[in-house]
GROMACS .gro file of C-alpha atoms in nm:
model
  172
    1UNK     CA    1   0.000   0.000   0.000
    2UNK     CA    2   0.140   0.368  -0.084
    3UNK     CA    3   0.132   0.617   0.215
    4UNK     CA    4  -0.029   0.905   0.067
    5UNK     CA    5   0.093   1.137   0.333
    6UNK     CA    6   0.383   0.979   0.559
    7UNK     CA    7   0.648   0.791   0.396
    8UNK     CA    8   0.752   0.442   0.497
    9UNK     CA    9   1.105   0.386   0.636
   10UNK     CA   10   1.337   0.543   0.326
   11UNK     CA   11   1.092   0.600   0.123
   12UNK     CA   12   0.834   0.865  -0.058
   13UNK     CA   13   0.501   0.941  -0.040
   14UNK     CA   14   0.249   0.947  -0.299
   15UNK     CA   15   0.215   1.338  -0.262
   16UNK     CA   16   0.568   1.418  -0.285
   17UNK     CA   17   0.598   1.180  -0.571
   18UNK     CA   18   0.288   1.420  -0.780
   19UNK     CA   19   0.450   1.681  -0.662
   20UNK     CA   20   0.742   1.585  -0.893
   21UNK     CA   21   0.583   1.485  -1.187
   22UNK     CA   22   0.441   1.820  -1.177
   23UNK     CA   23   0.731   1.959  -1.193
   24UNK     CA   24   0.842   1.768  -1.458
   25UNK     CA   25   0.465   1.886  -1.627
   26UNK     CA   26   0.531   2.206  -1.600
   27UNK     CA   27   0.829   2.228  -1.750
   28UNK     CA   28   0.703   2.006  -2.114
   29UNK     CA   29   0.414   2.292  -2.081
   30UNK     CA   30   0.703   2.553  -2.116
   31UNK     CA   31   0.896   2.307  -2.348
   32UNK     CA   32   0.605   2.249  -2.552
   33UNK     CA   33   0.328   2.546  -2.506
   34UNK     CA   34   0.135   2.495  -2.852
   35UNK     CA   35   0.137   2.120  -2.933
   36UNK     CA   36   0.233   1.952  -2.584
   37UNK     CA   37   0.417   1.592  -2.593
   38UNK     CA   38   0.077   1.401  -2.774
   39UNK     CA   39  -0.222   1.314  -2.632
   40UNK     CA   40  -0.188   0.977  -2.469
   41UNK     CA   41  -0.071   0.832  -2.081
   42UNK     CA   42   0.174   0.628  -2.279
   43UNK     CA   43   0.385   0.878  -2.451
   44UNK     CA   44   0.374   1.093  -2.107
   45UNK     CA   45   0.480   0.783  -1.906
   46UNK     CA   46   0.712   0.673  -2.114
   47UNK     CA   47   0.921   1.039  -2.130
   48UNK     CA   48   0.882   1.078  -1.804
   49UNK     CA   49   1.022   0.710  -1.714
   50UNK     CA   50   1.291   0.830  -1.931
   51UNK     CA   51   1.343   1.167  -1.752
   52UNK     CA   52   1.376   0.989  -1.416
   53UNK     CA   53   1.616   0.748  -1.529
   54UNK     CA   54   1.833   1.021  -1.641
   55UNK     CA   55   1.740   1.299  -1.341
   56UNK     CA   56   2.054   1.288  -1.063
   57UNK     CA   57   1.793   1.458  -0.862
   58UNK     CA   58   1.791   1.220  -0.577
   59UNK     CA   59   1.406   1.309  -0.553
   60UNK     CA   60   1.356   1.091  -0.859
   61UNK     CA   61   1.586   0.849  -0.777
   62UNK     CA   62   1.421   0.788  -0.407
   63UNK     CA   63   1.100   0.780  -0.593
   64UNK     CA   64   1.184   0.499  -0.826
   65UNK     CA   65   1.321   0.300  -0.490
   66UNK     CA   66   0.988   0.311  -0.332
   67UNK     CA   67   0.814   0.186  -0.594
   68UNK     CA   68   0.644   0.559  -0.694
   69UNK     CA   69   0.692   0.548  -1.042
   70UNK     CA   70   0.350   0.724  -1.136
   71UNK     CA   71   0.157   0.675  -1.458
   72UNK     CA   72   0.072   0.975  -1.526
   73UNK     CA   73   0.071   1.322  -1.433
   74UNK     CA   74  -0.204   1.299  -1.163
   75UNK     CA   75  -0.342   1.654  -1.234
   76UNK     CA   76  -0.569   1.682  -1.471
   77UNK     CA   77  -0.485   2.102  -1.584
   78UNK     CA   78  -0.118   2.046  -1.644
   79UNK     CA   79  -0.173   1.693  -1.805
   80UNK     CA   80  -0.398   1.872  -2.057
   81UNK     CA   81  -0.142   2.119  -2.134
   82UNK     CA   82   0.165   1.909  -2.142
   83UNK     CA   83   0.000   1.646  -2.342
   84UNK     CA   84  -0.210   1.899  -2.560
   85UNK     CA   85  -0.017   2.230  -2.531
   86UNK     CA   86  -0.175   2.586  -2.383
   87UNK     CA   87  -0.454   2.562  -2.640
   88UNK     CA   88  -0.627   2.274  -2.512
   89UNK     CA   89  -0.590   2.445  -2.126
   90UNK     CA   90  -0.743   2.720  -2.267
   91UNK     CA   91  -0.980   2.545  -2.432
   92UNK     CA   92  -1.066   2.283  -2.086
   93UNK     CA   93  -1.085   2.643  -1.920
   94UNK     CA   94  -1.343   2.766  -2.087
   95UNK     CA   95  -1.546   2.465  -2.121
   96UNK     CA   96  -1.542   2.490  -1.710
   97UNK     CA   97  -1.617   2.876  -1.760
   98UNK     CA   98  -1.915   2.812  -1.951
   99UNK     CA   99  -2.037   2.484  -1.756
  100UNK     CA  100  -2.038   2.728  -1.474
  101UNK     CA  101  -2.191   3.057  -1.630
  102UNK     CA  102  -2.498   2.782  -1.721
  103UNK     CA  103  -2.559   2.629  -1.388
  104UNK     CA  104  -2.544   3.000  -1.234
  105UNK     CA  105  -2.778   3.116  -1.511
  106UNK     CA  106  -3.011   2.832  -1.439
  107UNK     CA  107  -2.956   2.844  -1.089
  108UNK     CA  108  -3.061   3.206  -1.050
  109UNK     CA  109  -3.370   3.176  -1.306
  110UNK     CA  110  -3.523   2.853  -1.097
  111UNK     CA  111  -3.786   2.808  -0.872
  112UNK     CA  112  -3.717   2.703  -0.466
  113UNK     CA  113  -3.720   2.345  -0.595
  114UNK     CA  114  -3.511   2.377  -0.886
  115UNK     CA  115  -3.209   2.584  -0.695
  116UNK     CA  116  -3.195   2.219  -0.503
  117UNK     CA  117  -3.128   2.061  -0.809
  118UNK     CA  118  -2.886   2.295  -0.992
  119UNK     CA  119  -2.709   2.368  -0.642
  120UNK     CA  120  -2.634   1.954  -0.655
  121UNK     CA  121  -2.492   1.978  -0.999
  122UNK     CA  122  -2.271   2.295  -0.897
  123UNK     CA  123  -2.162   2.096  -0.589
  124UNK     CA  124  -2.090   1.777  -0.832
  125UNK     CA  125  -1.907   2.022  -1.040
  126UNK     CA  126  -1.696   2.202  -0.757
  127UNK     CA  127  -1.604   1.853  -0.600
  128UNK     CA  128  -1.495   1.711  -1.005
  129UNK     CA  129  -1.274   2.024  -1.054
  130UNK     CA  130  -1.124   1.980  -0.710
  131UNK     CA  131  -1.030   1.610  -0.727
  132UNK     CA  132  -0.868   1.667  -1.098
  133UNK     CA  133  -0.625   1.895  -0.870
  134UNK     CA  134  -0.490   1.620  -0.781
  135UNK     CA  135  -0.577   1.304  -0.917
  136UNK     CA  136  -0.649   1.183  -1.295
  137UNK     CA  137  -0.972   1.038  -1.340
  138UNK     CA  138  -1.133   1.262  -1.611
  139UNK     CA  139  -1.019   1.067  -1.895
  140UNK     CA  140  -0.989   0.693  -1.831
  141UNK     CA  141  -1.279   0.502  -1.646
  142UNK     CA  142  -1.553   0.614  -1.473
  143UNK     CA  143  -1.421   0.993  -1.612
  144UNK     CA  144  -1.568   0.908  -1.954
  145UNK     CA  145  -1.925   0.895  -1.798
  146UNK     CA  146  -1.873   1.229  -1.614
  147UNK     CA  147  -1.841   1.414  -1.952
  148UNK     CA  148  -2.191   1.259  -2.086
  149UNK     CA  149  -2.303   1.416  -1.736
  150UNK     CA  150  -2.151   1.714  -1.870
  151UNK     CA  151  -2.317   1.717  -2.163
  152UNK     CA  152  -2.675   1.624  -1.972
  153UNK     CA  153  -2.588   1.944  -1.718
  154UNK     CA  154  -2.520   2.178  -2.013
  155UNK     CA  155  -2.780   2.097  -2.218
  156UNK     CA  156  -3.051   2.113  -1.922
  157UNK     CA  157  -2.905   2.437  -1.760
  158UNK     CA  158  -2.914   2.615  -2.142
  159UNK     CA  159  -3.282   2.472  -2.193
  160UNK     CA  160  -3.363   2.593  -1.837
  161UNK     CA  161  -3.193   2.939  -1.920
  162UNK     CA  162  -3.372   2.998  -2.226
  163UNK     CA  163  -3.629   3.295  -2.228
  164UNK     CA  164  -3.904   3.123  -2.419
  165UNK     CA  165  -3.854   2.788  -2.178
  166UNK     CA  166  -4.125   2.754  -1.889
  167UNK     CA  167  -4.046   2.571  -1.575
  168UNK     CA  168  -4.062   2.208  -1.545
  169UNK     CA  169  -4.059   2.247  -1.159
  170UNK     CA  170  -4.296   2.389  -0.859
  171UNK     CA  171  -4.198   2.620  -0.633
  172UNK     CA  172  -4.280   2.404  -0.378
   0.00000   0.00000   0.00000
């Protein structure tokens, strides 16, 4: 089992070891600002396996001891832009803008009831965008159903924010 937050004897924890594959992140976003590496977890793992191997950091070489040799980039803003470059983080950016200019639209047009619903999708939203922080699971998995519920939220909160659109909820 990894310890997340306090290492075992000689070893790193699963924090410290995101905390350097940020860092390596980062720096193919400033190698790479337009394009990024290529979209795929393989060509990111494998460059970064590579960039460990040849770090003399003793960071990286700690983190390959204990067995923290992470598969991706476990954040799910700079994965976009080192795998995609600073146009896709621009673009993820304002897909999150506009996701939450909708559900505040459609928020502040509903009924007592409705506001219950819409404040449940903002809170499924704010706890999504906090998790990609720091972990990955946006694009493999379960994260492929979370953008059709993406696509459900957006197209409900632009019905719901539509002048001509009467409410499908009571006030009650």
């Amino acid at each position: 089992e990894r310890e997340t937050y306090f290492p075992p004897p000689g070893g790193i924890t699963s924090m410290s070891a995101r905390m350097l594959v940020w860092e390596y992140g980062i720096e193919q976003i400033r190698k790479h600002p337009l394009a990024g590496l290529g979209y795929g977890t393989n060509i990111t793992k494998s460059l970064y396996y590579e960039h460990v191997l040849k770090s003399e950091d003793p960071r990286h070489k700690l983190s390959r001891e204990s067995g923290q040799n992470l598969q991706h980039l476990h954040n799910l803003w700079i994965e976009t832009g080192a795998e995609s470059g600073l146009p896709a983080a621009a673009a993820l950016l304002a897909f999150c803008v506009v996701r939450w200019r909708l559900l505040g639209l459609a928020w502040r047009r509903g009924g007592r009831a409705e506001r219950r619903y819409w404040a449940a999708w903002m809170a499924m939203e704010l706890a999504l965008m906090t998790a990609a922080i720091i972990f990955y699971m946006l694009k493999r998995n379960v994260g492929l159903l979370t953008w059709w519920v993406w696509l459900f939220s957006l197209s409900e909160a632009a019905g719901r924010t539509a002048k001509y659109n009467t409410p499908h909820f009571s006030d009650s």
